[in-house]
Coordinates of C-alpha atoms and ligand atoms in Angstrom, one line a residue:
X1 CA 18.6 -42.6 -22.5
X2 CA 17.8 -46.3 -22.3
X3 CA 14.6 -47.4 -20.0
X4 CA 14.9 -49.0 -16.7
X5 CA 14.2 -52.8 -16.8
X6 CA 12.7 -55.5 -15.0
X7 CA 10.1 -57.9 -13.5
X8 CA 6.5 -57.0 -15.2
X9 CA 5.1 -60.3 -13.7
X10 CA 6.1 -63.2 -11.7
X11 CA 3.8 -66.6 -11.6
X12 CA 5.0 -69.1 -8.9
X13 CA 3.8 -72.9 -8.7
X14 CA 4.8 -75.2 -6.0
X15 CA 3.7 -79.0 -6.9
X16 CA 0.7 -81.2 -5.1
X17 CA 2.7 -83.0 -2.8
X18 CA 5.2 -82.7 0.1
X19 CA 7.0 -84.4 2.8
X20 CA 8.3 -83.2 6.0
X21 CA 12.1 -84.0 6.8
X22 CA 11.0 -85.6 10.1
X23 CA 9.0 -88.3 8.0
X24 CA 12.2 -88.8 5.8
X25 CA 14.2 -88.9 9.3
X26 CA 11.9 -92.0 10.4
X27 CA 12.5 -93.7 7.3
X28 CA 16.6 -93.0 7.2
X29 CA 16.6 -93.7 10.9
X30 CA 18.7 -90.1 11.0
X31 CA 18.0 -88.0 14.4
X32 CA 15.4 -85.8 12.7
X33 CA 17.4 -82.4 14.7
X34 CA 20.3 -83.5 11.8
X35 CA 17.7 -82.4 8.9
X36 CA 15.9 -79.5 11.2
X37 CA 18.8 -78.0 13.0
X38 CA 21.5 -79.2 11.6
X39 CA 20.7 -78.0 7.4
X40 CA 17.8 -76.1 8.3
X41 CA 15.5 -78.4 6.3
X42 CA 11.7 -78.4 6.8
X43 CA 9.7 -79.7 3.7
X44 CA 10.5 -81.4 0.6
X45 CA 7.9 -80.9 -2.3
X46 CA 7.4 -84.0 -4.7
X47 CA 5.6 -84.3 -7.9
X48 CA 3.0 -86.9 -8.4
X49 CA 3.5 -89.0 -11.4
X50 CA 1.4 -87.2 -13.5
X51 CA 3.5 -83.5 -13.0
X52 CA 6.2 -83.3 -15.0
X53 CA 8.9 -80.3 -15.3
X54 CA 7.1 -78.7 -18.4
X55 CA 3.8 -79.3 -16.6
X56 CA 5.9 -77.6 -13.9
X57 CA 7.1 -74.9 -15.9
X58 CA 3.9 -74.1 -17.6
X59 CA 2.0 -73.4 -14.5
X60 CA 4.0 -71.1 -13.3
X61 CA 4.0 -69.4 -16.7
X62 CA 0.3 -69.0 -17.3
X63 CA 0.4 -68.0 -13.5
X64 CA 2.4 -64.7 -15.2
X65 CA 0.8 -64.1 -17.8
X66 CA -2.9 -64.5 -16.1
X67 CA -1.7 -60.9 -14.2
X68 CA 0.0 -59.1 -16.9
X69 CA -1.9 -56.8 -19.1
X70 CA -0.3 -57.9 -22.5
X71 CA -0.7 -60.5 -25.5
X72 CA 1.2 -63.5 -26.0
X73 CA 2.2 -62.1 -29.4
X74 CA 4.0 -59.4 -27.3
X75 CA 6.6 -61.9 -26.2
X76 CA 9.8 -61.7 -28.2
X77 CA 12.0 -64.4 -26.0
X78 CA 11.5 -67.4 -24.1
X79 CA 14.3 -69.1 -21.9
X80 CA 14.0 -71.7 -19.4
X81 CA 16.4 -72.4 -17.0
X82 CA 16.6 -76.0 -15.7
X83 CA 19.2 -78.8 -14.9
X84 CA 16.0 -81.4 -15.7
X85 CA 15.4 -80.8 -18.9
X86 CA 13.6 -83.5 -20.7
X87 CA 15.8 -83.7 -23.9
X88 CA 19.6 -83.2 -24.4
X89 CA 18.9 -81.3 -27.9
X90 CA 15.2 -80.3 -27.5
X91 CA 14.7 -77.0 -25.4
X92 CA 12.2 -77.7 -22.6
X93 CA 10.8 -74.1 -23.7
X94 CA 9.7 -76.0 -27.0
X95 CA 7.0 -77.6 -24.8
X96 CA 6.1 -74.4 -23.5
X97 CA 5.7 -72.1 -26.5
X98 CA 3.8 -75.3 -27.8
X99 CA 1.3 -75.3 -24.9
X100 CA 1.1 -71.9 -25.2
X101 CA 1.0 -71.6 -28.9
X102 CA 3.9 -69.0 -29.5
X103 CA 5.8 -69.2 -32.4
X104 CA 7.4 -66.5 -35.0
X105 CA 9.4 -64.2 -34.4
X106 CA 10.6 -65.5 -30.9
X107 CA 14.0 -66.3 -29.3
X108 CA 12.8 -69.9 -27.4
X109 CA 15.5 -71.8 -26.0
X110 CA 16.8 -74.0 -22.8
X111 CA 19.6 -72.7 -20.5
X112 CA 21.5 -74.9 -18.3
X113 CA 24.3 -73.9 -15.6
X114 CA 23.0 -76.2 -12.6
X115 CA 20.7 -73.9 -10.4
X116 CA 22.5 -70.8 -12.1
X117 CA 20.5 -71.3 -15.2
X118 CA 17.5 -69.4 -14.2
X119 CA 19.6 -66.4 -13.4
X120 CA 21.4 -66.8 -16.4
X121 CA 17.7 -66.5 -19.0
X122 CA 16.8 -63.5 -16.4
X123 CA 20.1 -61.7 -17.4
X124 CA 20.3 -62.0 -21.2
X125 CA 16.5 -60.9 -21.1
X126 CA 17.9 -57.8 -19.4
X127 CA 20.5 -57.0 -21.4
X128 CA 18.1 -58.1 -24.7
X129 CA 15.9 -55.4 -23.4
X130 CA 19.0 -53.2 -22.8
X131 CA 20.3 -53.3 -26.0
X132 CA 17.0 -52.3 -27.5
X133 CA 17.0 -56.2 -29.2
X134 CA 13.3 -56.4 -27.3
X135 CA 12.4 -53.0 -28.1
X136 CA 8.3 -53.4 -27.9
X137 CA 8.5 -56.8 -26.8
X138 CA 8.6 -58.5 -23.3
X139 CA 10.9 -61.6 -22.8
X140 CA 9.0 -65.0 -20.7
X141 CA 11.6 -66.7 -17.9
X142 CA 11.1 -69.5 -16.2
X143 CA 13.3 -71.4 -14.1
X144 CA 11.8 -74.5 -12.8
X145 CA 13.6 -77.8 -11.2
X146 CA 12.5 -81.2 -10.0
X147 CA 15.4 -82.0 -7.4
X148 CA 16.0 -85.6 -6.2
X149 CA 18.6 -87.6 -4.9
X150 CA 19.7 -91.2 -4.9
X151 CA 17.5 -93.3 -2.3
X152 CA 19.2 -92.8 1.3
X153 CA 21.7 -90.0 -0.1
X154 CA 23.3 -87.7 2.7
X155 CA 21.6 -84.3 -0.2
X156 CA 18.5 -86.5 0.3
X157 CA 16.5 -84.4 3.0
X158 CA 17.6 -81.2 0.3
X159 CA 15.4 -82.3 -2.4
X160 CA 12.3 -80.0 -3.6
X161 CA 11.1 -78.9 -6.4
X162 CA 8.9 -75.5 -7.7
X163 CA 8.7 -73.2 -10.5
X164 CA 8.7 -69.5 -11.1
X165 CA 8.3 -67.5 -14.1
X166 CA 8.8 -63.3 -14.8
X167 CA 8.0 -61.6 -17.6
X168 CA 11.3 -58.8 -18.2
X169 CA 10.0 -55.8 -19.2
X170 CA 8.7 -52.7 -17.4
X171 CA 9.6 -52.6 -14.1
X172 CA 6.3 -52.5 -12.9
X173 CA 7.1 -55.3 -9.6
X174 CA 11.3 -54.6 -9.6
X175 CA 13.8 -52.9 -12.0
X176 CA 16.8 -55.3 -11.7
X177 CA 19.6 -52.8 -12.2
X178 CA 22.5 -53.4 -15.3
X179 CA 25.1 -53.7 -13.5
X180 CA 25.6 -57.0 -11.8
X181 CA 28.7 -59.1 -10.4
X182 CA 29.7 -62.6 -11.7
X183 CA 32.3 -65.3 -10.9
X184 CA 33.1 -68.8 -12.0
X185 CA 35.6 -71.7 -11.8
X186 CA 35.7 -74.8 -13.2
X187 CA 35.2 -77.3 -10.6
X188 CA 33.5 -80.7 -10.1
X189 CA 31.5 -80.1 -7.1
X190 CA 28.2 -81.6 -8.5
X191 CA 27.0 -82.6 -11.1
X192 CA 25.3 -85.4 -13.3
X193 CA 27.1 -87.3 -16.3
X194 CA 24.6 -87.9 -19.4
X195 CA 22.8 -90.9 -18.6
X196 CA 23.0 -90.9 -14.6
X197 CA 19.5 -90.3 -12.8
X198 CA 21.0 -88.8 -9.6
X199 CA 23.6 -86.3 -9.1
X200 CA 26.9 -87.1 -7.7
X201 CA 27.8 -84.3 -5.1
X202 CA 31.0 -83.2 -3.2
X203 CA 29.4 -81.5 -0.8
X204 CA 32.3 -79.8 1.0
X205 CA 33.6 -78.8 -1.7
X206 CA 30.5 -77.2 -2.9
X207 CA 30.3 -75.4 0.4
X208 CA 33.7 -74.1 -0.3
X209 CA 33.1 -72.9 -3.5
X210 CA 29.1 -71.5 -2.7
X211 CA 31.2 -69.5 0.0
X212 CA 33.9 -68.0 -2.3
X213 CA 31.8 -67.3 -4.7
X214 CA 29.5 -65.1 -1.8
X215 CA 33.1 -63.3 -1.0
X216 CA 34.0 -62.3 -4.3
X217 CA 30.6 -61.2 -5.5
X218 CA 30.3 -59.1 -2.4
X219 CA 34.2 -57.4 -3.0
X220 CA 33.0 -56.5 -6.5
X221 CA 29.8 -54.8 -5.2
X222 CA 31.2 -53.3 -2.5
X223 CA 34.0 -52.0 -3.8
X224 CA 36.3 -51.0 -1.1
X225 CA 33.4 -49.2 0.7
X226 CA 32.2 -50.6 4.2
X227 CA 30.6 -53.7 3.8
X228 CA 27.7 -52.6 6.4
X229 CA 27.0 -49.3 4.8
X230 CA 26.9 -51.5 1.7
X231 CA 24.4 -54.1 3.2
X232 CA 22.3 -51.7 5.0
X233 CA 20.9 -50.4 1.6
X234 CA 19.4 -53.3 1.0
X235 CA 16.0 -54.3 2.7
X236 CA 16.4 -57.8 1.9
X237 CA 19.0 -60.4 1.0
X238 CA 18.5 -63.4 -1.1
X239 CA 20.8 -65.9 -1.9
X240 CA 20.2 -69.5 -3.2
X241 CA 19.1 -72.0 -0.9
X242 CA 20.2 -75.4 -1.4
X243 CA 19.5 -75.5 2.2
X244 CA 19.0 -72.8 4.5
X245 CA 22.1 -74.2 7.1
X246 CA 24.3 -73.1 3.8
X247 CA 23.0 -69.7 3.5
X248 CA 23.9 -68.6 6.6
X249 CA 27.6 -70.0 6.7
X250 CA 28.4 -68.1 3.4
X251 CA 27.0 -65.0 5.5
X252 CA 28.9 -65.2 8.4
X253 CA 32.0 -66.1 6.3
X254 CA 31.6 -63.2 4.3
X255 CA 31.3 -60.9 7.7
X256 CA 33.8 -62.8 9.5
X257 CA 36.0 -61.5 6.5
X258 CA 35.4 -58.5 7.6
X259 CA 36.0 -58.8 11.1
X260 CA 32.0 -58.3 12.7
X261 CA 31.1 -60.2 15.4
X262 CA 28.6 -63.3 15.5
X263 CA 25.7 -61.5 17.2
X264 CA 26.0 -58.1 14.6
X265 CA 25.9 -61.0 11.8
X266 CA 23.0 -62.9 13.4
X267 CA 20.9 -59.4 13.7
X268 CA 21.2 -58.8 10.1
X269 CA 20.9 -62.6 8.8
X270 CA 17.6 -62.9 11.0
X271 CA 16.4 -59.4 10.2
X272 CA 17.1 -59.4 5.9
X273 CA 18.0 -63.0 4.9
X274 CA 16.3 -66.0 7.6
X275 CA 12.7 -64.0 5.9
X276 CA 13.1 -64.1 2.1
X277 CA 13.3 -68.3 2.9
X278 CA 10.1 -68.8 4.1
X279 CA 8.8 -70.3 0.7
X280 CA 12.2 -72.4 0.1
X281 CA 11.7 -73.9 3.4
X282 CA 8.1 -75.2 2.0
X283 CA 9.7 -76.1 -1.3
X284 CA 13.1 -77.5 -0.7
X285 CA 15.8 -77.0 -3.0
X286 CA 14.6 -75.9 -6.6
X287 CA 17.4 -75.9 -8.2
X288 CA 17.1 -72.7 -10.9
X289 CA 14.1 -71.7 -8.8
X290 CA 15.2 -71.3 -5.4
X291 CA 17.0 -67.9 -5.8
X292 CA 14.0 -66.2 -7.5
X293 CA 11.5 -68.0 -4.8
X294 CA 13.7 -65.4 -2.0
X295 CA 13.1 -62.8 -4.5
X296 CA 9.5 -63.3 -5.0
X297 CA 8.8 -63.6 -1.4
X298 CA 11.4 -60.1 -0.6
X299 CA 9.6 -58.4 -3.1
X300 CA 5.9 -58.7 -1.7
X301 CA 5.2 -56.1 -0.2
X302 CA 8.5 -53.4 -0.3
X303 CA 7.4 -49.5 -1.3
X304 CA 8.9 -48.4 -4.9
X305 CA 12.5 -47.9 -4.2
X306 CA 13.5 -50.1 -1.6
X307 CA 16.7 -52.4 -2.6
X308 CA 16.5 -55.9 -2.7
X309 CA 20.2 -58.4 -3.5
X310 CA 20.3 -61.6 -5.3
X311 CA 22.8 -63.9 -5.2
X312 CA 22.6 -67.2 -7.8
X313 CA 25.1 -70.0 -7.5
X314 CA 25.6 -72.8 -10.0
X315 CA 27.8 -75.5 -9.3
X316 CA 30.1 -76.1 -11.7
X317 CA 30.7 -73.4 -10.7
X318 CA 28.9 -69.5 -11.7
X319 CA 27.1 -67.3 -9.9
X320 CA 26.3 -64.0 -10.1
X321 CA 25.2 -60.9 -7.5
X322 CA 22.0 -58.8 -8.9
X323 CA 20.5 -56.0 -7.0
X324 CA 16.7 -55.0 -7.6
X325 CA 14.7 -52.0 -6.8
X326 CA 10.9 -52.5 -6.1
X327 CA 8.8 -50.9 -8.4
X328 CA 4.9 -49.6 -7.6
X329 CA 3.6 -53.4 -7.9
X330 CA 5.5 -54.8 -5.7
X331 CA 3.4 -53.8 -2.3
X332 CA 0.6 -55.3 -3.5
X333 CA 2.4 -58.8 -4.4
X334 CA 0.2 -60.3 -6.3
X335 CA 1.7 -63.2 -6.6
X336 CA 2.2 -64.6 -3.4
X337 CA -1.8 -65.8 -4.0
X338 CA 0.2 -68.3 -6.2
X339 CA 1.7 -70.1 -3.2
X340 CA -0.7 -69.7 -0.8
X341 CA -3.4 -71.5 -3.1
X342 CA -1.1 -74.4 -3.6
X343 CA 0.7 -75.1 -0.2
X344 CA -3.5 -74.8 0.6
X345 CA -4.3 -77.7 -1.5
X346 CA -1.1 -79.7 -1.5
X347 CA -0.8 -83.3 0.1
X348 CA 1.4 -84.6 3.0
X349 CA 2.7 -88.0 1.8
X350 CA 4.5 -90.4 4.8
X351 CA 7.4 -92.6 4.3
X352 CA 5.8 -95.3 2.9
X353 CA 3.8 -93.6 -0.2
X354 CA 7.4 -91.5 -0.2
X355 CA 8.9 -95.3 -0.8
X356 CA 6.2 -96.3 -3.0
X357 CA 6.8 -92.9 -5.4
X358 CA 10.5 -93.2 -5.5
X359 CA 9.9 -96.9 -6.8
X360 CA 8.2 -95.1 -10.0
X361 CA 10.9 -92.7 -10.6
Ligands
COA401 N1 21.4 -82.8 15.6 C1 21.6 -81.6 15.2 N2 22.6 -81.3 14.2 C2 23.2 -82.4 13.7 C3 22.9 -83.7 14.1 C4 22.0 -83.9 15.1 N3 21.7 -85.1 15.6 N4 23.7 -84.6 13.4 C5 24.4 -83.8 12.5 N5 24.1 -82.5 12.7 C6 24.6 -81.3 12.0 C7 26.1 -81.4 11.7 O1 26.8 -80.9 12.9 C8 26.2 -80.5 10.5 O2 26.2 -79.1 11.0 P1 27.4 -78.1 10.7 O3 27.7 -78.2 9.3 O4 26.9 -76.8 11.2 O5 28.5 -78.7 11.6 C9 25.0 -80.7 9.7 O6 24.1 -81.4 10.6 C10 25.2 -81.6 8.5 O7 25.8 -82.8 8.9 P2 26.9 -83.5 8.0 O8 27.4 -84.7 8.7 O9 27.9 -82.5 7.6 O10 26.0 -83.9 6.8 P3 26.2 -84.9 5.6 O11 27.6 -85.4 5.5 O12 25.2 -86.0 5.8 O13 25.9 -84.0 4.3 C11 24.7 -82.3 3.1 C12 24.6 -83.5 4.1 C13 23.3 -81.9 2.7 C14 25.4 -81.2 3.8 C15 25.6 -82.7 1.9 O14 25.0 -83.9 1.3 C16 25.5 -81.6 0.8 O15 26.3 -80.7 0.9 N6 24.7 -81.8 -0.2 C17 24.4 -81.0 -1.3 C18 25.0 -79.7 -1.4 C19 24.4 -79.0 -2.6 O16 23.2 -79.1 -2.8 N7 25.3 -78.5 -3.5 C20 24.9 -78.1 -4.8 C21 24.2 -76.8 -4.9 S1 24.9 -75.5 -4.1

């Protein structure tokens, strides 16, 4: 019988700088309540010119593998998931295994599916492990993303950025369970043609999509069975967060489907999803990182057992539904000293320094 699988170690990092929507409201002259109420927007974080994605990246990977009791020769695969890569050929992981001076007998490459890409490196370390490819070895994930927009850009007050890296191997923080629930169609809902700096977005259409995507993910797990028996195993929901206003449409389209009422879907969206966001909303969007940020922050702190679901969307579009089940490490979550250090010693920035750093990029 194969061994159960999952999260050994997770390593967040959230970069030195930040600015609140309100600030960017001032400077957009846009009622601030459109970023705040109307997306669900609260903080955008920024990198200073001298953090770049790798620098990114490789934080939140020595963050890992600072509380994991292995070697770095233990490590037989390295992905990074990312849609700001630094090299169309080069994999950004090539300036990770060189920082970290791993070389040999490893699998190091990039992975790219807009902010599906991170889920993407989790999953093939799963089923690497799975298929006994990894046997004694662990595999390193990160998904990292720097997120900006086009000066004065409706997504504008949606940009972020963060990492997060896991180590897949024993379940010691989560087993993330074999099975899991894809989709995908080829659409243009955003994306970024080889040589443009800001992404072009349809962003209807990638609401549409985001939101089909929820409902057929949620059929395939479900099954037939009742979708609030389904839910109910679950202590927590995650789900990515472009923006926390787009989270909670998919949810109550997916329940409308299935004919609850707005105040049962409100009970359950403030009880197991509005929670898992509380470190998106001080990151923004992430890209590749924003799913696994929920996660993180859902796992800290659940008894071995209890069920967490993960839903990634890429435009483009994939996505995929994982479920998780917390292992003994995840009550003491470890990690979440990670975040707290940084949003400690991070920076507010106004408009103008926001003006003057947008002028460098
Ligand atoms: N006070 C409160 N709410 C307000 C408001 C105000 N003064 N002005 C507008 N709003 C609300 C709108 O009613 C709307 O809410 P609703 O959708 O619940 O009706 C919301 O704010 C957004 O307004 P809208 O006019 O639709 O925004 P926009 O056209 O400027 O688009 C985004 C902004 C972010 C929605 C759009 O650019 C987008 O979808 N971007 C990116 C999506 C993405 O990241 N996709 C890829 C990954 S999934």
């Amino acid at each position: 019988m194969k061994s159960a699988v999952g999260i050994s170690s997770i390593g967040v990092h959230v970069p030195e700088m930040y600015i609140s929507v309100e600030e960017l409201a001032r400077l957009r002259q846009v009622d601030p309540a459109k970023y705040v109420t109307g997306l669900g927007c609260n903080k955008i974080a920024l990198c200073s010119s001298k953090d770049d994605i790798a620098e990114l990246a490789l934080e939140a990977a020595k963050r890992a593998l600072s509380r994991w009791d292995g070697n770095i020769s233990d490590i037989g695969l390295l992905a990074v998931g990312t849609e700001s890569g630094l090299d169309m050929s080069r994999p950004l992981s090539a300036w990770i295994a060189e920082k970290l001076n791993l070389q040999g007998n490893v699998r190091s490459y990039e992975v790219k599916h807009a902010c599906y890409g991170g889920t993407l490196a989790t999953r093939q370390a799963v089923e690497w492990k799975l298929a006994g490819m990894g046997k004694n070895k662990v595999a390193l994930i990160i998904a990292a993303d720097i997120s900006l927009y086009a000066e004065g850009d409706p997504g504008e007050p949606t940009e972020g950025a963060g990492a997060i890296a896991l180590i897949i191997g024993e379940p010691r923080i989560a087993q993330i369970d074999p099975m899991s629930f894809p989709y995908s169609k080829p659409v243009f809902d955003f994306w970024r043609p080889i040589g443009q700096q800001f992404p072009s977005v349809q962003g209807g259409l990638s609401l549409e999509c985001y939101i089909e995507a929820v409902k057929s993910c949620f059929a395939d797990l479900t099954a037939g069975r009742n979708l609030e028996q389904v839910l109910n195993q679950f202590n927590a929901m995650c789900f990515h967060t472009p923006f926390a206003k787009m989270v909670k449409k998919a949810f109550f389209a997916l329940c409308h489907e299935h004919g609850w009422d707005d105040a049962l879907i409100e009970k359950i969206y403030q009880q197991k999803i509005d929670p898992t966001m509380e470190w998106n909303r001080e990151t923004g969007n992430s890209y590749t990182a924003s799913l696994w940020m929920a996660v993180a922050r859902a796992l800290c702190g659940l008894a071995i057992g209890e069920r967490v679901a993960a839903f990634s969307y890429g435009s483009g579009c994939g996505a995929e539904l994982l479920t998780l089940q917390a292992g003994p490490d995840a009550l003491q979550g470890a990690w979440r000293e990670d975040i707290l250090r940084d949003l400690a010693s991070r920076r507010e920035i106004n408009a103008e320094d926001y003006k003057k750093l947008r002028a460098r990029v």
